[in-house]
Coordinates of C-alpha atoms in Angstrom, one line a residue:
M1 CA 78.8 109.9 113.8
D2 CA 81.8 108.3 115.5
F3 CA 83.2 105.4 113.5
G4 CA 85.5 104.4 116.3
R5 CA 89.3 104.4 116.4
L6 CA 90.1 101.3 114.3
I7 CA 88.5 100.9 110.9
T8 CA 89.5 98.0 108.6
A9 CA 89.5 98.6 104.9
M10 CA 88.5 95.0 104.2
V11 CA 89.5 92.7 101.4
T12 CA 86.9 91.1 99.1
P13 CA 87.1 87.3 99.4
F14 CA 87.2 85.4 96.1
D15 CA 86.7 81.7 95.3
E16 CA 89.0 79.7 93.0
Q17 CA 87.2 81.2 89.9
L18 CA 87.8 84.7 91.3
Q19 CA 84.1 85.2 91.9
V20 CA 82.9 86.8 95.2
D21 CA 82.9 84.1 97.9
W22 CA 79.7 85.1 99.8
A23 CA 80.0 82.5 102.6
Q24 CA 83.6 83.6 103.3
F25 CA 82.5 87.3 103.1
D26 CA 80.2 86.7 106.1
K27 CA 82.9 84.8 108.0
L28 CA 85.4 87.6 107.3
L29 CA 83.0 90.2 108.7
D30 CA 82.7 88.2 111.9
Y31 CA 86.4 87.6 112.1
L32 CA 87.2 91.3 111.8
I33 CA 84.6 92.4 114.3
D34 CA 84.9 89.7 116.9
E35 CA 88.6 88.7 116.7
Q36 CA 90.4 91.7 115.3
Q37 CA 88.2 94.3 117.2
S38 CA 87.4 96.5 114.2
D39 CA 84.9 99.3 115.1
S40 CA 83.9 99.9 111.5
L41 CA 84.5 98.3 108.1
V42 CA 85.1 99.7 104.7
V43 CA 83.5 97.5 102.0
C44 CA 84.8 97.9 98.4
G45 CA 87.6 100.4 99.1
T46 CA 90.7 100.0 97.1
T47 CA 91.8 97.2 99.5
G48 CA 88.6 95.5 98.5
E49 CA 89.7 95.7 94.8
S50 CA 87.1 98.3 93.9
P51 CA 88.5 98.9 90.4
T52 CA 87.7 95.2 89.4
V53 CA 84.6 94.7 91.4
N54 CA 81.6 95.7 89.3
D55 CA 78.6 97.7 90.5
E56 CA 76.3 94.8 90.8
E57 CA 78.8 93.0 93.0
K58 CA 79.5 96.2 95.1
L59 CA 75.8 96.7 95.8
R60 CA 75.3 93.1 96.8
L61 CA 78.4 93.3 99.0
F62 CA 77.0 96.5 100.7
E63 CA 73.6 94.9 101.3
A64 CA 75.2 91.6 102.6
A65 CA 77.4 93.5 105.0
V66 CA 74.6 95.6 106.4
K67 CA 72.4 92.5 106.8
H68 CA 75.0 90.3 108.4
V69 CA 76.7 92.8 110.7
E70 CA 73.4 94.0 112.2
G71 CA 74.8 97.1 113.8
R72 CA 77.8 95.4 115.4
A73 CA 80.1 97.7 113.4
K74 CA 79.6 100.6 111.1
I75 CA 79.5 99.7 107.4
I76 CA 81.3 102.3 105.1
A77 CA 80.7 101.8 101.4
G78 CA 83.5 102.7 99.0
T79 CA 81.6 104.5 96.2
G80 CA 84.1 107.0 95.0
S81 CA 85.6 107.1 91.5
N82 CA 86.9 109.6 89.0
N83 CA 83.5 109.9 87.4
T84 CA 81.3 112.3 89.6
A85 CA 78.0 111.2 88.0
H86 CA 78.8 107.5 88.5
S87 CA 79.9 108.1 92.1
I88 CA 76.6 109.9 92.8
H89 CA 74.6 107.0 91.3
L90 CA 76.5 104.4 93.3
S91 CA 76.4 106.5 96.5
Q92 CA 72.6 106.9 96.3
E93 CA 72.1 103.2 95.7
A94 CA 74.4 102.4 98.7
E95 CA 72.4 104.7 100.9
K96 CA 69.2 102.9 99.9
L97 CA 70.8 99.6 101.1
G98 CA 71.4 101.0 104.6
V99 CA 75.1 101.6 104.8
D100 CA 76.2 103.9 107.6
A101 CA 78.6 106.1 105.5
L102 CA 80.5 106.5 102.3
L103 CA 84.2 106.6 101.5
L104 CA 85.0 108.8 98.5
V105 CA 88.5 108.5 97.0
A106 CA 90.0 111.5 95.2
P107 CA 89.4 111.3 91.5
Y108 CA 92.3 109.3 90.1
Y109 CA 94.1 109.8 86.9
S110 CA 92.1 112.9 85.9
K111 CA 94.2 115.1 88.2
P112 CA 91.5 117.7 88.8
S113 CA 92.3 121.1 90.3
Q114 CA 91.6 121.9 93.9
E115 CA 88.4 123.6 92.9
G116 CA 87.5 120.5 90.8
L117 CA 88.1 118.3 93.8
Y118 CA 86.0 120.5 96.0
Q119 CA 83.1 120.5 93.5
H120 CA 83.3 116.7 93.0
F121 CA 83.0 115.9 96.6
K122 CA 80.4 118.6 97.3
A123 CA 78.2 117.2 94.5
I124 CA 78.3 113.7 95.8
A125 CA 77.8 114.7 99.4
E126 CA 74.8 116.8 98.5
S127 CA 73.2 113.9 96.6
V128 CA 72.9 111.8 99.8
S129 CA 71.9 112.4 103.4
I130 CA 74.4 109.9 105.1
P131 CA 77.9 110.8 106.3
V132 CA 80.8 111.1 103.9
I133 CA 84.5 110.3 104.5
L134 CA 87.0 111.8 102.1
Y135 CA 89.9 109.6 101.0
N136 CA 93.2 111.2 100.1
V137 CA 95.9 108.8 98.7
P138 CA 98.2 110.7 96.4
G139 CA 100.5 107.7 95.7
R140 CA 97.6 105.9 94.0
T141 CA 95.5 108.7 92.5
G142 CA 98.1 111.1 91.3
V143 CA 96.4 114.1 93.0
N144 CA 96.6 115.4 96.6
I145 CA 93.6 116.9 98.3
D146 CA 95.4 120.0 99.8
P147 CA 94.7 120.7 103.5
D148 CA 92.9 123.9 102.7
T149 CA 90.6 122.0 100.4
T150 CA 89.8 119.4 103.0
I151 CA 89.2 122.1 105.6
R152 CA 86.8 123.8 103.1
L153 CA 85.0 120.5 102.5
S154 CA 84.7 119.9 106.3
Q155 CA 82.2 122.8 106.4
I156 CA 79.7 120.8 104.3
P157 CA 77.4 119.2 107.0
N158 CA 77.6 115.6 106.0
I159 CA 81.3 115.5 105.1
V160 CA 82.4 114.4 108.6
A161 CA 85.9 112.8 108.2
T162 CA 88.9 112.2 106.1
K163 CA 91.2 109.2 105.5
D164 CA 94.5 110.9 104.6
C165 CA 97.6 109.0 103.5
A166 CA 99.8 112.2 103.2
D167 CA 102.4 113.0 105.8
T168 CA 101.7 114.0 109.4
D169 CA 102.3 117.7 108.5
Q170 CA 99.2 117.6 106.4
L171 CA 97.2 115.7 109.1
T172 CA 98.3 118.4 111.6
Q173 CA 97.1 121.2 109.3
I174 CA 93.7 119.5 108.8
V175 CA 93.2 118.8 112.5
A176 CA 94.0 122.5 113.3
G177 CA 91.7 124.0 110.7
A178 CA 88.8 121.7 110.1
A179 CA 85.3 122.3 111.3
P180 CA 84.5 121.2 114.9
G181 CA 83.8 117.5 115.2
F182 CA 85.5 116.6 111.8
L183 CA 87.5 113.4 112.3
V184 CA 90.9 112.8 110.8
Y185 CA 92.0 109.2 110.2
S186 CA 95.4 108.2 109.0
G187 CA 95.3 105.9 106.0
D188 CA 98.8 104.6 106.5
D189 CA 99.4 102.0 109.2
T190 CA 102.9 103.2 109.9
T191 CA 101.5 106.6 111.0
A192 CA 98.7 105.3 113.1
L193 CA 100.3 106.4 116.4
P194 CA 101.9 109.6 115.1
A195 CA 98.5 110.6 113.8
L196 CA 97.0 110.2 117.2
A197 CA 99.8 112.4 118.6
V198 CA 98.9 115.3 116.4
G199 CA 95.1 115.1 117.1
G200 CA 94.0 112.4 114.6
H201 CA 91.1 110.2 115.6
G202 CA 92.3 106.8 114.5
I203 CA 93.4 104.6 111.6
I204 CA 91.7 103.2 108.5
S205 CA 93.9 100.1 108.3
V206 CA 95.0 97.2 106.2
A207 CA 97.2 95.5 108.8
S208 CA 94.2 95.3 111.2
H209 CA 93.2 92.2 109.2
V210 CA 95.9 90.3 111.0
I211 CA 97.0 92.4 114.0
G212 CA 93.9 94.4 114.8
K213 CA 93.8 93.3 118.5
E214 CA 97.4 94.5 118.9
M215 CA 96.7 97.8 117.1
K216 CA 93.7 98.3 119.4
S217 CA 96.0 97.8 122.4
M218 CA 98.4 100.4 121.0
I219 CA 95.6 102.9 120.4
N220 CA 94.1 102.3 123.9
S221 CA 97.5 102.6 125.6
Y222 CA 98.0 106.0 124.0
L223 CA 94.4 107.2 124.8
Q224 CA 94.9 106.1 128.4
G225 CA 98.1 108.2 128.7
N226 CA 100.5 105.3 128.5
V227 CA 102.6 106.8 125.8
K228 CA 105.7 104.6 126.5
E229 CA 103.6 101.5 126.2
A230 CA 102.0 102.7 123.0
A231 CA 105.4 103.4 121.5
E232 CA 106.5 99.9 122.4
W233 CA 103.5 98.5 120.6
H234 CA 104.3 100.7 117.6
G235 CA 107.8 99.4 117.5
K236 CA 106.6 95.8 117.7
L237 CA 104.0 96.2 115.0
L238 CA 106.1 98.4 112.6
P239 CA 107.7 95.4 110.8
V240 CA 104.2 94.1 109.9
F241 CA 103.0 97.6 108.9
R242 CA 105.9 97.9 106.5
G243 CA 106.2 94.3 105.5
L244 CA 102.7 94.1 104.1
F245 CA 103.6 96.8 101.6
F246 CA 107.3 96.0 101.0
C247 CA 107.5 92.2 100.9
P248 CA 110.5 92.1 100.0
H249 CA 109.7 94.2 97.0
R250 CA 106.9 96.7 96.8
V251 CA 103.9 94.4 96.1
P252 CA 100.5 96.2 95.5
N253 CA 97.9 95.9 98.2
P254 CA 95.9 93.7 98.8
A255 CA 97.9 90.7 97.5
P256 CA 100.1 90.6 100.6
V257 CA 97.4 90.9 103.2
K258 CA 95.2 88.4 101.3
H259 CA 98.1 85.9 101.5
A260 CA 98.5 86.7 105.2
L261 CA 94.9 86.0 105.8
N262 CA 95.1 82.7 103.9
L263 CA 98.1 81.7 106.0
R264 CA 96.0 82.4 109.1
G265 CA 93.2 80.1 107.9
V266 CA 90.9 82.9 106.9
Q267 CA 90.4 81.9 103.3
V268 CA 89.9 85.0 101.0
G269 CA 91.4 83.6 97.8
G270 CA 93.6 85.5 95.3
V271 CA 93.4 88.8 93.5
R272 CA 91.9 89.8 90.2
L273 CA 94.0 91.0 87.3
P274 CA 95.8 93.3 86.7
L275 CA 97.0 92.4 90.2
V276 CA 98.8 89.1 90.7
N277 CA 99.3 86.9 93.7
V278 CA 102.5 87.0 95.7
T279 CA 105.5 85.0 94.6
E280 CA 106.8 82.0 96.7
Q281 CA 109.6 84.2 98.0
E282 CA 107.2 87.0 98.9
G283 CA 104.9 84.5 100.6
Q284 CA 107.8 83.2 102.7
F285 CA 108.6 86.7 103.8
I286 CA 104.9 87.3 104.8
A287 CA 104.9 84.1 106.8
S288 CA 108.0 85.2 108.7
L289 CA 106.3 88.5 109.6
L290 CA 103.4 86.6 111.2
G291 CA 105.7 84.5 113.3

């Protein structure tokens, strides 16, 4: 299955009481597909505040996304955790709701061995029949899925892709050694273009909430052989890529991008504790990024 080149790891809209805003969720789906040109959408990934969205909310969000999108984009359900049995249960329930694929984050905090990581992902993948995308984000989980482990996992038939936030060296190793047809996505907006240059397939993005069209132009320029034009796009977009994570201090995702969306008139509310909304100074910085 091809999930396209530009996948948005979407935020979860909340109302003033920090409950899921279901009407705004539908509007956000349309906005990301129609205006920001997302090919696929991750629902309840870490950008969707998965640690503080409960299972009942997650399953309802998966169902609502599948029903509302009606095949206009692939729906990828974030069902990974550091509890293998719980991930299996949530993944099986998501499959029943008709999602197109699963995104499974590396088990955080527990710091399993490479063999533990392999067995964790293998067990979840074998419990479902839909495609699985691995998610490696060492800065948040405290554990790296080594390239050899990803390559080994790529041999499992329904593990079809990875979202990897490690450096381009690691992406290069995975591209070179993975099973035929295995897709490698960068999970870091700043390396979207470099990832394509080393054989990556695309980007699972946060910035695409607000500059998706421009990112699609960058990707298409590169794929069409206009490398100079792609590099120019990268240079223009880099301040936004960086600014959404360093604004002006390192502010945890998704508080900055939620603020950016609110500034754009796409009302997605605030964030649930232990995250907090951006400060006035940080908000002004984000506004300056958007121009």
